[in-house]
Amino acid sequence: MAYERSESTGAGGGVDATALALKILVAGGFGVGKTTLVGAVSEIRPLRTEERLSRAGEAVDDTGGVAQKTTTTVAMDFGRITIRSGLSLYLFGTPGQDRFWFLWDELSQGALGAVVLADTRRLEDCFPAVDYFEHRKIPFVVAVNCFAGARNYGAHEVSRALDLDRGTPVVLCDARDRDSGKEVLIRLVEYAGRMHTARLLDSVG
């Protein structure tokens, strides 16, 4: 299931049986800003599973462009944001390195959709995430995290460089900014909702 309904206490003290909790993945390459995005938008203290980079990982962790990065996610990040009354998103940040990809299948179970964060300085790093969600038909948006000093590219240019399926949204964002991150999530929910509705109609037809 891509969502769950839960009972919650409304402002008047009654039970709101219509509350929706949607599961969203935040994916992308190493050092692209996944932990930052989850932390910026989460209304609860985010759960993080970060460990310091070690000498053993120097041979496999490409820190080009993110030399200041000293930690990495080894399992997942988790946060929650309420989009509007009765609609909350549970955010699961995936680890970026190849050696942790075995966790992706477990994390993607029941997800409505995903945000694939991209860094134009290392655009190739998000190819595996794009391929993963395309092959599993999980709706996703590409969110270009606009790092200082990076060359600016338009959404159409990024879409063409990644060879995205027609209609896959590409948005520009600042992963550090809560409002910017929230807009990305809203765009994803709207897009994923349209995709799931279209598939349901196709199956019925």
Tab-separated table of C-alpha atoms in Angstrom:
chain	number	residue	atom	x	y	z
A	1	MET	CA	0.000	0.000	0.000
A	2	ALA	CA	1.179	3.490	-0.807
A	3	TYR	CA	-0.579	5.009	2.152
A	4	GLU	CA	-2.367	4.242	5.372
A	5	ARG	CA	-5.384	5.763	7.015
A	6	SER	CA	-5.104	6.512	10.683
A	7	GLU	CA	-7.316	7.904	13.380
A	8	SER	CA	-6.153	11.155	14.913
A	9	THR	CA	-7.596	13.627	17.354
A	10	GLY	CA	-8.947	16.731	15.681
A	11	ALA	CA	-8.963	20.280	17.006
A	12	GLY	CA	-12.352	19.750	18.630
A	13	GLY	CA	-11.209	16.632	20.442
A	14	GLY	CA	-13.052	14.297	18.075
A	15	VAL	CA	-11.499	11.489	16.064
A	16	ASP	CA	-10.527	12.260	12.495
A	17	ALA	CA	-10.801	8.964	10.651
A	18	THR	CA	-9.822	10.462	7.275
A	19	ALA	CA	-6.171	11.226	8.051
A	20	LEU	CA	-3.768	9.975	5.402
A	21	ALA	CA	-0.109	9.115	5.960
A	22	LEU	CA	1.866	8.750	2.725
A	23	LYS	CA	5.281	7.140	2.465
A	24	ILE	CA	7.822	9.064	0.405
A	25	LEU	CA	11.427	8.149	-0.417
A	26	VAL	CA	14.218	10.700	-0.753
A	27	ALA	CA	16.974	9.233	-2.915
A	28	GLY	CA	19.997	10.281	-4.938
A	29	GLY	CA	23.753	10.024	-5.016
A	30	PHE	CA	26.342	10.386	-2.282
A	31	GLY	CA	26.451	13.843	-0.709
A	32	VAL	CA	23.562	15.277	-2.738
A	33	GLY	CA	21.585	16.575	0.261
A	34	LYS	CA	19.118	13.822	1.198
A	35	THR	CA	19.724	14.075	4.949
A	36	THR	CA	19.634	17.867	4.712
A	37	LEU	CA	16.255	17.855	2.929
A	38	VAL	CA	14.621	15.455	5.375
A	39	GLY	CA	15.958	17.445	8.331
A	40	ALA	CA	14.875	20.788	6.859
A	41	VAL	CA	11.237	19.860	6.284
A	42	SER	CA	10.598	17.472	9.177
A	43	GLU	CA	8.311	18.759	11.914
A	44	ILE	CA	9.707	16.159	14.313
A	45	ARG	CA	13.295	15.582	15.282
A	46	PRO	CA	14.556	13.511	12.346
A	47	LEU	CA	15.982	10.060	12.833
A	48	ARG	CA	19.448	9.837	11.323
A	49	THR	CA	21.819	6.893	10.936
A	50	GLU	CA	24.979	8.771	10.043
A	51	GLU	CA	28.490	7.545	10.624
A	52	ARG	CA	31.787	9.334	10.051
A	53	LEU	CA	33.574	8.615	6.791
A	54	SER	CA	36.470	6.242	7.358
A	55	ARG	CA	39.754	5.533	5.635
A	56	ALA	CA	38.310	2.180	4.538
A	57	GLY	CA	35.671	3.970	2.484
A	58	GLU	CA	38.038	6.352	0.716
A	59	ALA	CA	38.474	3.966	-2.193
A	60	VAL	CA	34.721	3.674	-2.863
A	61	ASP	CA	33.222	6.994	-1.715
A	62	ASP	CA	33.743	9.691	-4.334
A	63	THR	CA	33.911	12.982	-2.423
A	64	GLY	CA	34.659	15.077	-5.495
A	65	GLY	CA	32.614	18.259	-5.208
A	66	VAL	CA	31.647	17.479	-1.604
A	67	ALA	CA	35.068	17.422	0.031
A	68	GLN	CA	33.622	19.029	3.166
A	69	LYS	CA	31.348	16.021	3.794
A	70	THR	CA	32.485	14.065	6.869
A	71	THR	CA	29.535	11.708	7.526
A	72	THR	CA	27.314	9.381	5.517
A	73	THR	CA	23.934	7.698	5.985
A	74	VAL	CA	24.326	3.952	6.510
A	75	ALA	CA	20.677	2.896	6.841
A	76	MET	CA	18.097	5.659	6.411
A	77	ASP	CA	16.859	9.057	7.476
A	78	PHE	CA	13.313	9.471	8.729
A	79	GLY	CA	11.130	12.518	9.182
A	80	ARG	CA	7.499	13.604	9.025
A	81	ILE	CA	5.766	16.650	7.628
A	82	THR	CA	2.090	17.625	7.626
A	83	ILE	CA	1.178	19.033	4.213
A	84	ARG	CA	-2.323	20.035	5.278
A	85	SER	CA	-4.929	18.949	7.803
A	86	GLY	CA	-5.416	15.217	7.430
A	87	LEU	CA	-2.405	14.635	5.164
A	88	SER	CA	1.048	13.761	6.469
A	89	LEU	CA	4.124	12.493	4.683
A	90	TYR	CA	6.538	9.995	6.200
A	91	LEU	CA	9.930	10.652	4.654
A	92	PHE	CA	12.543	7.924	4.265
A	93	GLY	CA	15.976	9.040	3.074
A	94	THR	CA	17.916	6.274	1.364
A	95	PRO	CA	21.673	5.714	1.635
A	96	GLY	CA	23.574	6.911	-1.428
A	97	GLN	CA	26.471	4.477	-1.790
A	98	ASP	CA	26.296	1.330	-3.912
A	99	ARG	CA	27.127	-0.954	-0.997
A	100	PHE	CA	23.925	0.047	0.841
A	101	TRP	CA	21.526	-0.387	-2.077
A	102	PHE	CA	20.263	-3.708	-0.704
A	103	LEU	CA	18.242	-1.546	1.713
A	104	TRP	CA	16.335	0.183	-1.084
A	105	ASP	CA	13.959	-2.709	-1.792
A	106	GLU	CA	12.864	-2.772	1.838
A	107	LEU	CA	12.505	0.996	2.082
A	108	SER	CA	10.524	1.251	-1.164
A	109	GLN	CA	7.799	-1.129	-0.012
A	110	GLY	CA	4.512	0.782	0.130
A	111	ALA	CA	5.977	4.075	-1.101
A	112	LEU	CA	3.674	6.444	-2.978
A	113	GLY	CA	6.631	7.967	-4.802
A	114	ALA	CA	10.141	9.331	-4.521
A	115	VAL	CA	12.197	12.490	-4.745
A	116	VAL	CA	15.470	11.983	-6.616
A	117	LEU	CA	17.868	14.725	-5.578
A	118	ALA	CA	20.397	15.777	-8.188
A	119	ASP	CA	23.576	17.857	-8.152
A	120	THR	CA	24.447	19.265	-11.583
A	121	ARG	CA	28.160	18.998	-10.717
A	122	ARG	CA	27.732	15.230	-10.353
A	123	LEU	CA	24.589	14.566	-12.381
A	124	GLU	CA	25.613	11.019	-13.234
A	125	ASP	CA	25.318	10.081	-9.545
A	126	CYS	CA	21.523	10.140	-9.726
A	127	PHE	CA	21.284	7.767	-12.724
A	128	PRO	CA	21.012	4.649	-10.509
A	129	ALA	CA	18.088	6.143	-8.558
A	130	VAL	CA	16.318	7.209	-11.755
A	131	ASP	CA	16.765	3.711	-13.212
A	132	TYR	CA	15.595	2.078	-9.983
A	133	PHE	CA	12.297	3.942	-9.827
A	134	GLU	CA	11.635	3.790	-13.571
A	135	HIS	CA	12.072	0.012	-13.647
A	136	ARG	CA	9.768	-0.458	-10.653
A	137	LYS	CA	7.217	2.061	-11.964
A	138	ILE	CA	7.429	4.132	-8.784
A	139	PRO	CA	6.484	7.764	-9.586
A	140	PHE	CA	9.284	10.227	-8.889
A	141	VAL	CA	10.330	13.812	-9.395
A	142	VAL	CA	13.886	15.000	-9.911
A	143	ALA	CA	14.781	17.864	-7.564
A	144	VAL	CA	17.931	19.728	-8.562
A	145	ASN	CA	19.643	20.874	-5.381
A	146	CYS	CA	21.124	24.257	-6.319
A	147	PHE	CA	24.548	24.269	-4.694
A	148	ALA	CA	26.508	27.504	-4.480
A	149	GLY	CA	29.032	27.728	-7.267
A	150	ALA	CA	27.340	25.113	-9.436
A	151	ARG	CA	26.432	26.035	-12.994
A	152	ASN	CA	22.725	26.771	-13.405
A	153	TYR	CA	20.733	24.541	-15.744
A	154	GLY	CA	17.066	24.710	-16.593
A	155	ALA	CA	14.607	21.912	-15.837
A	156	HIS	CA	14.370	20.979	-19.528
A	157	GLU	CA	18.155	20.673	-19.837
A	158	VAL	CA	18.341	18.371	-16.783
A	159	SER	CA	15.437	16.272	-18.061
A	160	ARG	CA	17.151	15.808	-21.413
A	161	ALA	CA	20.521	14.994	-19.817
A	162	LEU	CA	18.904	12.305	-17.663
A	163	ASP	CA	16.788	10.999	-20.571
A	164	LEU	CA	13.674	11.075	-18.385
A	165	ASP	CA	10.336	9.738	-19.515
A	166	ARG	CA	8.094	12.468	-20.863
A	167	GLY	CA	6.130	14.153	-18.087
A	168	THR	CA	8.540	13.305	-15.247
A	169	PRO	CA	8.764	16.586	-13.287
A	170	VAL	CA	12.093	18.332	-12.752
A	171	VAL	CA	12.158	21.106	-10.146
A	172	LEU	CA	14.870	23.358	-8.754
A	173	CYS	CA	15.230	23.545	-4.985
A	174	ASP	CA	17.376	24.415	-2.001
A	175	ALA	CA	17.484	21.345	0.243
A	176	ARG	CA	18.318	23.555	3.240
A	177	ASP	CA	15.126	25.599	2.931
A	178	ARG	CA	11.929	24.188	4.449
A	179	ASP	CA	9.545	25.968	2.084
A	180	SER	CA	11.554	24.917	-0.939
A	181	GLY	CA	11.609	21.300	0.202
A	182	LYS	CA	7.896	21.360	0.967
A	183	GLU	CA	7.122	22.590	-2.556
A	184	VAL	CA	9.092	19.644	-3.965
A	185	LEU	CA	7.057	17.221	-1.849
A	186	ILE	CA	3.762	18.790	-2.856
A	187	ARG	CA	4.765	18.510	-6.512
A	188	LEU	CA	5.589	14.830	-5.986
A	189	VAL	CA	2.286	14.039	-4.241
A	190	GLU	CA	0.321	15.721	-7.025
A	191	TYR	CA	2.271	13.904	-9.742
A	192	ALA	CA	2.181	10.515	-8.015
A	193	GLY	CA	-1.557	10.914	-7.416
A	194	ARG	CA	-2.156	11.491	-11.120
A	195	MET	CA	0.016	8.520	-12.056
A	196	HIS	CA	-1.684	6.116	-9.649
A	197	THR	CA	-5.136	7.309	-10.759
A	198	ALA	CA	-4.244	6.808	-14.433
A	199	ARG	CA	-2.962	3.289	-13.750
A	200	LEU	CA	-6.098	2.433	-11.803
A	201	LEU	CA	-8.297	3.642	-14.661
A	202	ASP	CA	-6.215	1.684	-17.152
A	203	SER	CA	-6.588	-1.494	-15.114
A	204	VAL	CA	-10.338	-1.016	-14.819
A	205	GLY	CA	-10.653	-0.204	-18.523
